[in-house]
């Protein structure tokens, strides 16, 4: 089943609520590059990420997918209350992950009797909306180099570790490629590649042994200039 206590929205809920969630749901494995659900798919479950990482993507009119979020262990994947239970994005395994799911109707009944759980879910979704607002702000009026610097800084906050390889640089402990980054920023791969070369030339990013390192101080200065 995995460790359900890792799920952030379960923090502080009643013992009875936790036991109901544990007994009335189930866990399963989602492999890397496998789809959990598609855009506009009718869903019957609320999904939670126990271990691993998944990505939420949205296709544009041309059929190109943009990465909206990378979700980590402990995250709630979809909303506990959805319009007609229909997804607004698609979800894919970023790495091999363990997912926990529980039926919407059951989870809704549990929330009705546990204010802390309901509030936790609302606060969690509020944080996600705020992140979307920041993405919207960063998607206009700045050039791609600065957008990329901002994204690398954000990834550094979420996944950066100091492995001691480069002074003042953190390793992004998450698998990234130029193609994936271009999907995160909604641009062409070739354009993203040129922007990355610019950051490397400005010593904001180092690419070494198929991994990216970010100078956090220089990245935020470059973005805010």
Short mmCIF file of C-alpha atoms in Angstrom, two decimals:
data_model
loop_
_atom_site.label_atom_id
_atom_site.label_comp_id
_atom_site.label_asym_id
_atom_site.label_seq_id
_atom_site.Cartn_x
_atom_site.Cartn_y
_atom_site.Cartn_z
CA UNK A 1 0.00 0.00 0.00
CA UNK A 2 2.82 2.40 0.75
CA UNK A 3 3.09 5.01 3.44
CA UNK A 4 -0.11 7.08 3.32
CA UNK A 5 1.16 9.32 6.11
CA UNK A 6 3.38 10.98 3.46
CA UNK A 7 0.33 12.50 1.78
CA UNK A 8 0.30 16.20 2.67
CA UNK A 9 -3.47 16.72 2.77
CA UNK A 10 -3.82 13.92 5.34
CA UNK A 11 -1.81 15.85 7.94
CA UNK A 12 -3.85 16.51 11.09
CA UNK A 13 -6.99 14.67 9.97
CA UNK A 14 -8.89 12.46 12.40
CA UNK A 15 -7.81 8.89 13.00
CA UNK A 16 -11.19 7.69 11.78
CA UNK A 17 -10.84 9.60 8.50
CA UNK A 18 -7.35 8.22 7.95
CA UNK A 19 -8.52 4.65 8.62
CA UNK A 20 -11.42 5.04 6.20
CA UNK A 21 -9.11 6.35 3.48
CA UNK A 22 -6.66 3.53 4.12
CA UNK A 23 -9.32 0.81 4.09
CA UNK A 24 -11.43 2.04 1.19
CA UNK A 25 -8.73 2.85 -1.35
CA UNK A 26 -5.96 0.98 -3.12
CA UNK A 27 -2.43 1.53 -4.38
CA UNK A 28 -0.85 0.59 -7.71
CA UNK A 29 2.32 1.21 -9.70
CA UNK A 30 2.55 3.69 -12.56
CA UNK A 31 5.61 3.17 -14.75
CA UNK A 32 7.70 5.91 -16.35
CA UNK A 33 6.10 7.38 -19.49
CA UNK A 34 2.80 5.63 -18.79
CA UNK A 35 -0.45 7.60 -18.79
CA UNK A 36 -2.53 7.79 -15.61
CA UNK A 37 -5.37 9.70 -17.28
CA UNK A 38 -5.94 11.83 -20.36
CA UNK A 39 -7.36 15.31 -20.85
CA UNK A 40 -11.17 15.41 -20.56
CA UNK A 41 -11.29 11.84 -19.33
CA UNK A 42 -14.09 10.93 -16.96
CA UNK A 43 -12.47 10.03 -13.63
CA UNK A 44 -13.83 7.95 -10.79
CA UNK A 45 -10.99 8.45 -8.33
CA UNK A 46 -8.97 10.99 -6.41
CA UNK A 47 -5.29 10.14 -6.91
CA UNK A 48 -2.38 10.67 -4.48
CA UNK A 49 1.34 10.22 -5.09
CA UNK A 50 3.03 8.06 -2.47
CA UNK A 51 6.45 7.69 -4.14
CA UNK A 52 8.00 8.86 -7.39
CA UNK A 53 7.09 11.75 -9.68
CA UNK A 54 4.36 12.43 -12.25
CA UNK A 55 3.80 15.26 -14.70
CA UNK A 56 0.63 17.16 -15.52
CA UNK A 57 0.45 18.29 -19.15
CA UNK A 58 -1.93 20.29 -21.33
CA UNK A 59 -2.10 20.18 -25.12
CA UNK A 60 -2.47 23.32 -27.21
CA UNK A 61 -4.44 23.71 -30.45
CA UNK A 62 -1.48 22.33 -32.43
CA UNK A 63 -1.35 19.16 -30.39
CA UNK A 64 1.88 20.10 -28.60
CA UNK A 65 1.98 19.28 -24.90
CA UNK A 66 3.17 21.74 -22.25
CA UNK A 67 4.27 20.51 -18.85
CA UNK A 68 2.27 22.35 -16.20
CA UNK A 69 3.63 20.69 -13.06
CA UNK A 70 6.00 18.01 -11.88
CA UNK A 71 4.42 16.46 -8.80
CA UNK A 72 6.37 14.75 -6.01
CA UNK A 73 5.65 12.16 -3.37
CA UNK A 74 3.05 13.37 -0.93
CA UNK A 75 1.15 15.41 -3.55
CA UNK A 76 -2.52 15.15 -4.38
CA UNK A 77 -2.63 14.63 -8.15
CA UNK A 78 -6.13 15.75 -9.13
CA UNK A 79 -8.79 17.82 -7.43
CA UNK A 80 -11.03 16.05 -4.90
CA UNK A 81 -14.04 17.84 -6.42
CA UNK A 82 -14.09 18.18 -10.21
CA UNK A 83 -16.69 19.42 -12.68
CA UNK A 84 -18.51 16.28 -13.82
CA UNK A 85 -15.44 14.38 -12.53
CA UNK A 86 -13.71 15.28 -15.82
CA UNK A 87 -9.97 15.92 -15.96
CA UNK A 88 -8.67 19.25 -17.29
CA UNK A 89 -5.14 17.97 -17.98
CA UNK A 90 -3.36 14.70 -18.68
CA UNK A 91 -1.10 12.91 -16.21
CA UNK A 92 1.98 10.80 -17.04
CA UNK A 93 4.57 8.95 -15.00
CA UNK A 94 7.81 10.94 -14.89
CA UNK A 95 9.47 8.04 -13.10
CA UNK A 96 8.22 4.76 -11.67
CA UNK A 97 5.71 5.76 -9.01
CA UNK A 98 3.29 4.35 -6.48
CA UNK A 99 -0.17 5.90 -6.72
CA UNK A 100 -3.00 5.66 -4.20
CA UNK A 101 -6.59 6.11 -5.30
CA UNK A 102 -9.98 6.33 -3.63
CA UNK A 103 -13.40 6.83 -5.20
CA UNK A 104 -14.68 10.42 -5.42
CA UNK A 105 -17.94 9.63 -3.65
CA UNK A 106 -16.20 7.93 -0.73
CA UNK A 107 -13.64 10.72 -0.35
CA UNK A 108 -16.38 13.33 -0.54
CA UNK A 109 -18.26 11.65 2.32
CA UNK A 110 -15.09 11.59 4.42
CA UNK A 111 -14.46 15.29 3.76
CA UNK A 112 -18.02 16.12 4.83
CA UNK A 113 -17.24 14.77 8.29
CA UNK A 114 -13.67 16.07 8.62
CA UNK A 115 -13.21 19.82 8.29
CA UNK A 116 -9.42 19.55 8.56
CA UNK A 117 -9.28 17.25 5.53
CA UNK A 118 -11.57 19.52 3.51
CA UNK A 119 -9.55 22.61 4.48
CA UNK A 120 -6.26 20.86 3.69
CA UNK A 121 -7.53 20.04 0.21
CA UNK A 122 -8.71 23.61 -0.38
CA UNK A 123 -5.38 25.06 0.79
CA UNK A 124 -3.46 22.60 -1.35
CA UNK A 125 -5.42 23.57 -4.46
CA UNK A 126 -5.03 27.27 -3.59
CA UNK A 127 -1.24 26.83 -3.61
CA UNK A 128 -1.46 25.14 -6.99
CA UNK A 129 -3.54 28.02 -8.38
CA UNK A 130 -0.97 30.50 -7.08
CA UNK A 131 1.75 28.57 -8.88
CA UNK A 132 -0.31 28.80 -12.07
CA UNK A 133 -0.58 32.58 -11.58
CA UNK A 134 3.22 32.81 -11.34
CA UNK A 135 3.57 30.73 -14.49
CA UNK A 136 1.13 33.03 -16.28
CA UNK A 137 3.07 36.08 -15.14
CA UNK A 138 6.35 34.59 -16.34
CA UNK A 139 4.87 33.56 -19.70
CA UNK A 140 4.50 37.12 -20.97
CA UNK A 141 6.61 40.21 -21.45
CA UNK A 142 10.01 38.58 -20.80
CA UNK A 143 12.38 36.88 -23.20
CA UNK A 144 13.01 33.15 -23.27
CA UNK A 145 16.45 33.39 -21.61
CA UNK A 146 14.91 35.00 -18.53
CA UNK A 147 11.95 32.61 -18.54
CA UNK A 148 14.38 29.72 -18.53
CA UNK A 149 16.46 31.29 -15.75
CA UNK A 150 13.30 31.65 -13.67
CA UNK A 151 12.32 28.03 -14.35
CA UNK A 152 15.79 26.73 -13.47
CA UNK A 153 15.69 28.75 -10.26
CA UNK A 154 12.30 27.28 -9.37
CA UNK A 155 13.57 23.77 -10.11
CA UNK A 156 16.59 24.52 -7.94
CA UNK A 157 14.32 25.44 -5.02
CA UNK A 158 12.35 22.22 -5.43
CA UNK A 159 15.03 19.71 -6.44
CA UNK A 160 18.41 21.35 -5.86
CA UNK A 161 21.02 19.52 -3.79
CA UNK A 162 24.59 20.51 -3.00
CA UNK A 163 26.77 17.62 -4.11
CA UNK A 164 29.96 19.68 -3.78
CA UNK A 165 30.91 19.31 -7.44
CA UNK A 166 30.74 23.02 -8.32
CA UNK A 167 31.04 25.91 -5.90
CA UNK A 168 27.85 28.00 -5.63
CA UNK A 169 25.92 25.58 -7.84
CA UNK A 170 23.20 23.09 -6.88
CA UNK A 171 22.51 19.88 -8.75
CA UNK A 172 18.97 19.55 -10.09
CA UNK A 173 18.17 16.12 -8.74
CA UNK A 174 15.49 15.42 -11.33
CA UNK A 175 15.81 14.00 -14.83
CA UNK A 176 15.67 16.86 -17.35
CA UNK A 177 16.22 17.15 -21.07
CA UNK A 178 16.05 20.03 -23.53
CA UNK A 179 12.86 18.51 -24.95
CA UNK A 180 11.24 18.28 -21.52
CA UNK A 181 12.26 21.84 -20.59
CA UNK A 182 10.83 23.12 -23.86
CA UNK A 183 7.52 21.48 -22.94
CA UNK A 184 7.65 23.16 -19.55
CA UNK A 185 8.05 26.57 -21.16
CA UNK A 186 5.80 25.94 -24.16
CA UNK A 187 8.42 26.71 -26.79
CA UNK A 188 10.27 24.98 -29.59
CA UNK A 189 13.16 22.70 -28.69
CA UNK A 190 15.58 24.67 -30.87
CA UNK A 191 14.67 27.95 -29.15
CA UNK A 192 15.09 26.37 -25.73
CA UNK A 193 18.47 24.99 -26.74
CA UNK A 194 19.68 28.48 -27.70
CA UNK A 195 18.41 29.92 -24.41
CA UNK A 196 20.18 27.19 -22.46
CA UNK A 197 23.45 27.92 -24.27
CA UNK A 198 23.06 31.56 -23.24
CA UNK A 199 22.63 30.60 -19.57
CA UNK A 200 25.65 28.31 -19.76
CA UNK A 201 27.75 31.10 -21.35
CA UNK A 202 26.64 33.46 -18.57
CA UNK A 203 27.70 30.84 -15.98
CA UNK A 204 24.21 30.52 -14.59
CA UNK A 205 23.93 26.86 -15.58
CA UNK A 206 26.49 24.08 -15.89
CA UNK A 207 25.74 20.89 -17.82
CA UNK A 208 27.88 17.99 -16.64
CA UNK A 209 27.48 14.22 -16.95
CA UNK A 210 23.91 14.53 -18.28
CA UNK A 211 22.89 16.66 -15.30
CA UNK A 212 22.16 20.35 -14.85
CA UNK A 213 23.64 22.54 -12.12
CA UNK A 214 22.26 25.98 -11.31
CA UNK A 215 23.87 28.99 -9.64
CA UNK A 216 20.82 30.09 -7.68
CA UNK A 217 22.10 33.59 -6.90
CA UNK A 218 23.02 34.32 -10.50
CA UNK A 219 19.79 32.79 -11.82
CA UNK A 220 17.53 35.04 -9.78
CA UNK A 221 19.66 38.12 -10.57
CA UNK A 222 19.46 37.33 -14.28
CA UNK A 223 15.70 36.78 -14.14
CA UNK A 224 15.00 39.99 -12.22
CA UNK A 225 17.30 42.26 -14.19
#
